[in-house]
PDB file of C-alpha atoms and ligand atoms in Angstrom:
ATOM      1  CA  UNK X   1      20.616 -18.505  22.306  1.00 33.00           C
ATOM      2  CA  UNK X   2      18.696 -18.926  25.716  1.00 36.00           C
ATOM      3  CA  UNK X   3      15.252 -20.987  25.535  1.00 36.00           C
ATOM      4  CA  UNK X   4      13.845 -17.910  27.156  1.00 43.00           C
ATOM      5  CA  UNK X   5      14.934 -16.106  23.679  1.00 46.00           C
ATOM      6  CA  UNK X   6      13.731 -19.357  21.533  1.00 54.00           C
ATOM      7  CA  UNK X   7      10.953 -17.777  19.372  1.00 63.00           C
ATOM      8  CA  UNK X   8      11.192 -19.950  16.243  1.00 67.00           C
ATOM      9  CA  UNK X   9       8.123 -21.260  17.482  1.00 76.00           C
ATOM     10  CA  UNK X  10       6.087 -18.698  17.506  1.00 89.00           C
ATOM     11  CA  UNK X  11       2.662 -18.931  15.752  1.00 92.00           C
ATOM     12  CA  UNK X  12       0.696 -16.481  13.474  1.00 94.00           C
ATOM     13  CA  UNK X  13      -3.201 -16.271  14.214  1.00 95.00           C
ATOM     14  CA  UNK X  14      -6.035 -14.143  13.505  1.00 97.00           C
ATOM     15  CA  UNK X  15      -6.730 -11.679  15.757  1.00 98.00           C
ATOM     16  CA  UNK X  16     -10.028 -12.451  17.907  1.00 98.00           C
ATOM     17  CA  UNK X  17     -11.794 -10.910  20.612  1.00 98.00           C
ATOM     18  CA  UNK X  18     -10.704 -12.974  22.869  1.00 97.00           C
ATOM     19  CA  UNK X  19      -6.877 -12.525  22.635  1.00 97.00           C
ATOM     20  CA  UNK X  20      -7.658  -8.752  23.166  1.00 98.00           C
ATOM     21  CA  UNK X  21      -6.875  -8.986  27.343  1.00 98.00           C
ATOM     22  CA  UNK X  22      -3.158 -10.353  26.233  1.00 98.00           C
ATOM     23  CA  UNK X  23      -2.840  -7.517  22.957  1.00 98.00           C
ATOM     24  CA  UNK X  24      -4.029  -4.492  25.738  1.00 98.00           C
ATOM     25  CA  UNK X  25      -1.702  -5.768  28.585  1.00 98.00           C
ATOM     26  CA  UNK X  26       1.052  -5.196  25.816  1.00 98.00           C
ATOM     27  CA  UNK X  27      -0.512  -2.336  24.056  1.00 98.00           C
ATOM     28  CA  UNK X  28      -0.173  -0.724  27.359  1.00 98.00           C
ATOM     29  CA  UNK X  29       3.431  -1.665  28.292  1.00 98.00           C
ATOM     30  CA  UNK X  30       4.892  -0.393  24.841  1.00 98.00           C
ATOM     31  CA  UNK X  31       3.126   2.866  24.006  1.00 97.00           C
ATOM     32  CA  UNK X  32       2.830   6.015  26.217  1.00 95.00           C
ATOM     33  CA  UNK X  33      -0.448   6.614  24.114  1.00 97.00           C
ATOM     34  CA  UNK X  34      -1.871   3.462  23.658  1.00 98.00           C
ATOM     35  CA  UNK X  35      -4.766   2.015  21.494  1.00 98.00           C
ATOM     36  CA  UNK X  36      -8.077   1.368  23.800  1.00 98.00           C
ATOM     37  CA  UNK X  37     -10.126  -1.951  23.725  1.00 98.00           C
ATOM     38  CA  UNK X  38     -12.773   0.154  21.598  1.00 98.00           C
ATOM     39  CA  UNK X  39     -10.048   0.647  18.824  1.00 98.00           C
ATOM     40  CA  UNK X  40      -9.477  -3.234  18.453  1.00 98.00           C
ATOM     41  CA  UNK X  41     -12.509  -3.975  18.973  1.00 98.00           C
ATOM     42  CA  UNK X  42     -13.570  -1.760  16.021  1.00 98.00           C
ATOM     43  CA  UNK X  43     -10.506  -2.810  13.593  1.00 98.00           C
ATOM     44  CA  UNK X  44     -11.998  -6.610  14.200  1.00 98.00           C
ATOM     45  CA  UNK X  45     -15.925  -5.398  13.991  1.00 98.00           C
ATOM     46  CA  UNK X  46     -14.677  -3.645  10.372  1.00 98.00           C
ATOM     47  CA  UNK X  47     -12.769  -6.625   9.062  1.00 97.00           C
ATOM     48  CA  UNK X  48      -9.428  -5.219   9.129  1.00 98.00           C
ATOM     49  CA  UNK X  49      -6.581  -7.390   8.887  1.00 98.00           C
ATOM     50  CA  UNK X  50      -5.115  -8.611  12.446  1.00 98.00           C
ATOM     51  CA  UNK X  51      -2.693 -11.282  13.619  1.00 98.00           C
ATOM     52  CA  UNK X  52      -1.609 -11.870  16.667  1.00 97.00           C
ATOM     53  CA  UNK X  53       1.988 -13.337  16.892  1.00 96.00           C
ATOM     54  CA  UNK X  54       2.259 -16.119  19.985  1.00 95.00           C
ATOM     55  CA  UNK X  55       4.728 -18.778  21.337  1.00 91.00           C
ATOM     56  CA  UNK X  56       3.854 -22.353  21.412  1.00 84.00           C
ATOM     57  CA  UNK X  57       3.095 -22.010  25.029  1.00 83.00           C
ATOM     58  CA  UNK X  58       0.708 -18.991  24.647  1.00 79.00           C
ATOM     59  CA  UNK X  59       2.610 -15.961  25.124  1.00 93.00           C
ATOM     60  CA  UNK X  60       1.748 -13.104  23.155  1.00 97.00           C
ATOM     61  CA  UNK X  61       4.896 -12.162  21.487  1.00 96.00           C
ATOM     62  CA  UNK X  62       3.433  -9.579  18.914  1.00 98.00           C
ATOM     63  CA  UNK X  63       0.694  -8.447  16.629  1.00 98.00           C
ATOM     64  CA  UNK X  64      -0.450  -6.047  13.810  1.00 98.00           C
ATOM     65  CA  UNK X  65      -3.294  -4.425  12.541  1.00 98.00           C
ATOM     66  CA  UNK X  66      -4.109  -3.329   8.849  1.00 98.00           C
ATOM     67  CA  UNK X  67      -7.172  -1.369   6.936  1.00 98.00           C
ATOM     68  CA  UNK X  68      -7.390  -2.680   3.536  1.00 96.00           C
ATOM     69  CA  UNK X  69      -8.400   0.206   0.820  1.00 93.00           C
ATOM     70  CA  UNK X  70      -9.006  -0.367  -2.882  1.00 92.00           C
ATOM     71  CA  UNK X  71      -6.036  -0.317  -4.035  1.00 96.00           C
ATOM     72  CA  UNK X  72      -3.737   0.193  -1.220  1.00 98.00           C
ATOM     73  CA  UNK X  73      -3.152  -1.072   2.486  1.00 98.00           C
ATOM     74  CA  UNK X  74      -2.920   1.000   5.609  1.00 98.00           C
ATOM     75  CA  UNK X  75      -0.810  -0.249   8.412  1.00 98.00           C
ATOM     76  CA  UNK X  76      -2.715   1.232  11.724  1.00 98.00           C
ATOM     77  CA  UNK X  77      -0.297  -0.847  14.868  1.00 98.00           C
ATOM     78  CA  UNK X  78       2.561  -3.451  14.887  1.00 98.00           C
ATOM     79  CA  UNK X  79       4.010  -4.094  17.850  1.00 98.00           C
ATOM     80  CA  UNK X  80       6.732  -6.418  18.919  1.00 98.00           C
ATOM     81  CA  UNK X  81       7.339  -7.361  22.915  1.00 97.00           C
ATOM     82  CA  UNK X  82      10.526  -5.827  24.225  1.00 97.00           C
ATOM     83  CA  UNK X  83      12.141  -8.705  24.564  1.00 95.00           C
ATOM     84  CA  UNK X  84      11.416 -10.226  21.329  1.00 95.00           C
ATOM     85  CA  UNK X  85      12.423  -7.727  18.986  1.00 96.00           C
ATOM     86  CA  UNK X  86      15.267  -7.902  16.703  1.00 95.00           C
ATOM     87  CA  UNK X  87      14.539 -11.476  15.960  1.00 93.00           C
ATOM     88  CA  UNK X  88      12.300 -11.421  12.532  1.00 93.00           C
ATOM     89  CA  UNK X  89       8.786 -11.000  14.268  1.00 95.00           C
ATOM     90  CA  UNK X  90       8.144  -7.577  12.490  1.00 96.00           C
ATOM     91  CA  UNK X  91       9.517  -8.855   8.945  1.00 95.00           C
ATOM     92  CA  UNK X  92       7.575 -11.891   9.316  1.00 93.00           C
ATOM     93  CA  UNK X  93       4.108 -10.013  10.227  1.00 96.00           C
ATOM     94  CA  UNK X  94       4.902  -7.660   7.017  1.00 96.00           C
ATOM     95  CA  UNK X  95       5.987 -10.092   4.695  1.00 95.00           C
ATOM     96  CA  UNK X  96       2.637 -11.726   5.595  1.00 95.00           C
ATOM     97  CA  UNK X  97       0.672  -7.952   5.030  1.00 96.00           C
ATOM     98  CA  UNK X  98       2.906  -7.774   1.599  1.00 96.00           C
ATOM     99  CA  UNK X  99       1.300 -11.256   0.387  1.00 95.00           C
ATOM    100  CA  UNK X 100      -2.434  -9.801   1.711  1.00 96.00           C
ATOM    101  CA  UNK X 101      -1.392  -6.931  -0.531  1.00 96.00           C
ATOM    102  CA  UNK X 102      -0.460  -9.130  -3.566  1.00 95.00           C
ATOM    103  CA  UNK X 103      -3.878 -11.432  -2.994  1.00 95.00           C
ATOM    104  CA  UNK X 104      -5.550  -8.115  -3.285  1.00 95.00           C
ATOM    105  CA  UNK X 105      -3.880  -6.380  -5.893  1.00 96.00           C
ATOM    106  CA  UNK X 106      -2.866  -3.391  -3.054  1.00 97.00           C
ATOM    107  CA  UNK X 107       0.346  -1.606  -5.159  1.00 97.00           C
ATOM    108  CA  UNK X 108       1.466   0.275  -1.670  1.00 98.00           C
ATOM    109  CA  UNK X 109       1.277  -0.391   1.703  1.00 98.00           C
ATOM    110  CA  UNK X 110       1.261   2.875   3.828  1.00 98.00           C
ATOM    111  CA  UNK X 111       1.911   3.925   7.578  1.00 98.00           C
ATOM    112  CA  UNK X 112       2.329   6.844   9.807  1.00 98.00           C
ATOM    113  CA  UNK X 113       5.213   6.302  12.632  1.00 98.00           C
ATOM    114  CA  UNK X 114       6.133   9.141  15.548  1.00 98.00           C
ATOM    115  CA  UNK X 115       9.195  11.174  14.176  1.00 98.00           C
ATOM    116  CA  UNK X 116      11.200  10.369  17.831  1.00 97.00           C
ATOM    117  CA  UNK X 117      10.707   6.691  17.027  1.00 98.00           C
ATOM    118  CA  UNK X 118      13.917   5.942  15.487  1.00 97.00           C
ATOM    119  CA  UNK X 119      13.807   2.129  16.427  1.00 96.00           C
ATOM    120  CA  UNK X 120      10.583   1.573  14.133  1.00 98.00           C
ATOM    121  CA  UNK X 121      11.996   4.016  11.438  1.00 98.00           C
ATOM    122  CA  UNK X 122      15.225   2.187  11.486  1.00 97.00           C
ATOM    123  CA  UNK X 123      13.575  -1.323  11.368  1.00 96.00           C
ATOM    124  CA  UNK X 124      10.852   0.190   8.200  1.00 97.00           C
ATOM    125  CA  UNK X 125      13.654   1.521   6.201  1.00 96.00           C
ATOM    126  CA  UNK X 126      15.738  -1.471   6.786  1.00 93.00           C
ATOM    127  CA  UNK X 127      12.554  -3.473   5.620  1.00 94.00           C
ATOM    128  CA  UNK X 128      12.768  -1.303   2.268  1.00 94.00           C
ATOM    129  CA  UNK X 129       9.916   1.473   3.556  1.00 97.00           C
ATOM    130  CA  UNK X 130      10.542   4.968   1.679  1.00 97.00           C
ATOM    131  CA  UNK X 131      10.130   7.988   3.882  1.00 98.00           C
ATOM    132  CA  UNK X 132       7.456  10.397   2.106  1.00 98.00           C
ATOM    133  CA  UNK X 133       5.984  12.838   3.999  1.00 98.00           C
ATOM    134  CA  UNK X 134       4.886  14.080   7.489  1.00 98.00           C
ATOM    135  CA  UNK X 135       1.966  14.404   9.047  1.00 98.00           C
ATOM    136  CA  UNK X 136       2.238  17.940  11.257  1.00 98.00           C
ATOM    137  CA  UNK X 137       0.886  17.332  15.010  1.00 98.00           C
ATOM    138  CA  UNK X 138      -0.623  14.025  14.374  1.00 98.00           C
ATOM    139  CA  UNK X 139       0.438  12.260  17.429  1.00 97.00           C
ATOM    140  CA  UNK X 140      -0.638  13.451  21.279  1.00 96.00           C
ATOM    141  CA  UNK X 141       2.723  13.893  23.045  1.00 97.00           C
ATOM    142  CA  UNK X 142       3.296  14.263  26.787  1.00 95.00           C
ATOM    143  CA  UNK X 143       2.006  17.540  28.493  1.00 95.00           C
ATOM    144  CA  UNK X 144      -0.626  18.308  26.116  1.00 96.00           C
ATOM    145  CA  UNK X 145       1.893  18.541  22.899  1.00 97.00           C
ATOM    146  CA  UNK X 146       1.920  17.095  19.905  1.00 98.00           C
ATOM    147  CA  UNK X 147       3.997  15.293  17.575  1.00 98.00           C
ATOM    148  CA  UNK X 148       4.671  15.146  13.824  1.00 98.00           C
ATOM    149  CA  UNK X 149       4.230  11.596  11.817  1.00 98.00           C
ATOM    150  CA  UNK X 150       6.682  10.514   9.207  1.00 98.00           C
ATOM    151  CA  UNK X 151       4.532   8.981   6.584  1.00 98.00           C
ATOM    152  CA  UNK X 152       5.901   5.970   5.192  1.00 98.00           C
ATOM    153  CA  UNK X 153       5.744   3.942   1.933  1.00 98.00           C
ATOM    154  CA  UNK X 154       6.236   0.473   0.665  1.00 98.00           C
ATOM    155  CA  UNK X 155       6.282  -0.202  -3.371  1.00 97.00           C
ATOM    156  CA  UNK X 156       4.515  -3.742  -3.555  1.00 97.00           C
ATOM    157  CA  UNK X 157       5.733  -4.430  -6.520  1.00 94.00           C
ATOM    158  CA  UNK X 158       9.575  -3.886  -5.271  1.00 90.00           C
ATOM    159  CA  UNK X 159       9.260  -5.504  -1.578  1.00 87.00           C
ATOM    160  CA  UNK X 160      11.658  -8.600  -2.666  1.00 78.00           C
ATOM    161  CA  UNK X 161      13.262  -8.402   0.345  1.00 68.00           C
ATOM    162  CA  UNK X 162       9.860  -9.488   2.314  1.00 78.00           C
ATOM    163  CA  UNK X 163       9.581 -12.276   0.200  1.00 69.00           C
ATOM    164  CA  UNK X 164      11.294 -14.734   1.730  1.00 52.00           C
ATOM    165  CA  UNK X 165       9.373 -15.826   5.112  1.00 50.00           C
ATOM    166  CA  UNK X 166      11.086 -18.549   7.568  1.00 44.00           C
TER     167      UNK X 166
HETATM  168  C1  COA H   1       9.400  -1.457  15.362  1.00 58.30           C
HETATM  169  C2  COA H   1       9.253  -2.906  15.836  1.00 58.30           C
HETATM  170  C3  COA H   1       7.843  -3.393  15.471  1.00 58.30           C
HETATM  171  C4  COA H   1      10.308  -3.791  15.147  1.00 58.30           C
HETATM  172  O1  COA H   1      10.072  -5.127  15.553  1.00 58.30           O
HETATM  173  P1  COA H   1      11.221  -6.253  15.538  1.00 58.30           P
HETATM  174  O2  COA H   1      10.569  -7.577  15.654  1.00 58.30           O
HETATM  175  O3  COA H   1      12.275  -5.913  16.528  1.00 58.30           O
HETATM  176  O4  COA H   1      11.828  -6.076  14.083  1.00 58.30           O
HETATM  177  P2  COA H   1      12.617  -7.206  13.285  1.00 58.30           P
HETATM  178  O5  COA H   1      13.464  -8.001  14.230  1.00 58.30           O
HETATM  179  O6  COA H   1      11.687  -7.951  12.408  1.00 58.30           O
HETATM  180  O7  COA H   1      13.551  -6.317  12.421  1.00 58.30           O
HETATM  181  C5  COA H   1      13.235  -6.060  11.074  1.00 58.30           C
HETATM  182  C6  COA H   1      14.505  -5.610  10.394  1.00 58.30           C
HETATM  183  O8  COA H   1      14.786  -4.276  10.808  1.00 58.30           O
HETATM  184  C7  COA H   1      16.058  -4.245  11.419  1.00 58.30           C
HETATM  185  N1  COA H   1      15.939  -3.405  12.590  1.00 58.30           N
HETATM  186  C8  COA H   1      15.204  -3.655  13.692  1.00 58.30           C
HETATM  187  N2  COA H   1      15.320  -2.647  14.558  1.00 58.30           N
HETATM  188  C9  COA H   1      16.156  -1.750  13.969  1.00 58.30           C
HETATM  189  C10 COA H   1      16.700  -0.516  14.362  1.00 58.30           C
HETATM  190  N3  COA H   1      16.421   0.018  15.557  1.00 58.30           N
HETATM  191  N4  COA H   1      17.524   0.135  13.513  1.00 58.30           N
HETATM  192  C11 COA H   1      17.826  -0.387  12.312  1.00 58.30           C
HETATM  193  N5  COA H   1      17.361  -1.579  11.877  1.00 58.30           N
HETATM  194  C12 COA H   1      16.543  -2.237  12.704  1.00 58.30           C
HETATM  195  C13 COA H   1      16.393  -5.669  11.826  1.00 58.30           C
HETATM  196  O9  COA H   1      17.793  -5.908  11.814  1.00 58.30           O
HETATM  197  C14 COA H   1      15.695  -6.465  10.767  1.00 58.30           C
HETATM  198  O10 COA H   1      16.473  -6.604   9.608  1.00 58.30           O
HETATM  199  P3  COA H   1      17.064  -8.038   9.210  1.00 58.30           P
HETATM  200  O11 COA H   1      15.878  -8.972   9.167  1.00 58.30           O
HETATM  201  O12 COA H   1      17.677  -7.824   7.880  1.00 58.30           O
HETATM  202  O13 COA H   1      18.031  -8.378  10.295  1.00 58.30           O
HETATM  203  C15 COA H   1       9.489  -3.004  17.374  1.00 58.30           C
HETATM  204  O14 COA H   1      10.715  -2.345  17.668  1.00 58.30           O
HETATM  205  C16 COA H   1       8.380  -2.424  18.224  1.00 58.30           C
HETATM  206  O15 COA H   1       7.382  -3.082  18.509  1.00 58.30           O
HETATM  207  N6  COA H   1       8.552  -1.173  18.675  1.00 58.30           N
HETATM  208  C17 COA H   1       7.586  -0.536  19.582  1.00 58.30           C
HETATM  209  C18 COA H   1       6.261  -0.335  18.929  1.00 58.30           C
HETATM  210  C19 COA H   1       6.403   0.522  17.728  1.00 58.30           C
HETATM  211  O16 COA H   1       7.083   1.539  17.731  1.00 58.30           O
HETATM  212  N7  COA H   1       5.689   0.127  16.662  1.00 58.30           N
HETATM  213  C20 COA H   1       5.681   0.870  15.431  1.00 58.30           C
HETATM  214  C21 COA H   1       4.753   2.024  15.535  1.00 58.30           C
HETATM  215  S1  COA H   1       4.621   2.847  13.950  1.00 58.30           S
END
């Protein structure tokens, strides 16, 4: 492996306001439809839960951000750099949501992911995510359209396979 491709590093943090210019550059590169300052600003304002994922030098790398209910969590954005994914920085930001979910007795974790997104459905099932339902229309899509959501689950109680963080 390349030290350009050497994330073993990398370093989980809190979210803050002031990694938000590095999260929007990124935000903006990955998603056609991307979240605005105002949304992450709000998710921090309302406590959600939000990590950014960096390496040693600084580089924003990844991050995630997740509503906690009573009993349940709500993944609302993960997001891995282009060329850091398929090395464990998604797994390792979910196992971390899984243990939030187990320090707050959440028995599902929940999210919503863009039916033509086969990369993130591949990686959630892989990850032991159910698909169980679909949100009609929920997404904007290019020339005024819209797109359906797959609504995805994770059983708490059965995500042994997010247990084991590096
Ligand atoms: C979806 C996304 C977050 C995955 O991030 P990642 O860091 O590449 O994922 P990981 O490397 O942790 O992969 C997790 C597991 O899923 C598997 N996986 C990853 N991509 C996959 C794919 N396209 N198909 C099948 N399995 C896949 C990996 O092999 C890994 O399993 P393993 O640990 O047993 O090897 C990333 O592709 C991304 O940021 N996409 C753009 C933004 C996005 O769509 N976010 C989700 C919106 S709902």
């Amino acid at each position: 492996m390349s030290a350009r491709l050497d994330f073993g590093g990398a370093a989980l943090r809190p979210m803050t306001v002031a990694s938000l210019d590095d999260v929007l550059a990124l935000e903006d590169e990955v998603y056609p439809f991307p979240w605005s300052r105002g949304n992450f600003v709000d998710s921090l304002a309302s406590g959600y839960t939000a990590w950014t994922l960096s390496l040693a030098e600084g580089g924003l790398i990844g991050y995630c951000v997740a509503m906690t209910g009573v009993d349940e969590m709500h993944l609302l954005n993960i997001t891995v750099a282009p060329a850091a994914r398929r090395h464990g920085h998604a797994r390792r930001l979910l196992a971390g949501l899984v243990q939030v979910c187990r320090e707050r007795a959440c028995g599902r974790l929940w999210l919503e992911v863009r039916e033509s997104n086969v990369e993130a459905r591949g990686a959630y099932r892989h990850l032991g995510l159910d698909e169980v339902g679909r949100r009609k229309g929920y997404y904007p899509a290019p020339e005024g359209r819209r797109e359906d959501a797959i609504v995805m689950s994770l059983d708490i109680a059965a995500a042994g396979a997010l247990d084991a963080l590096d």
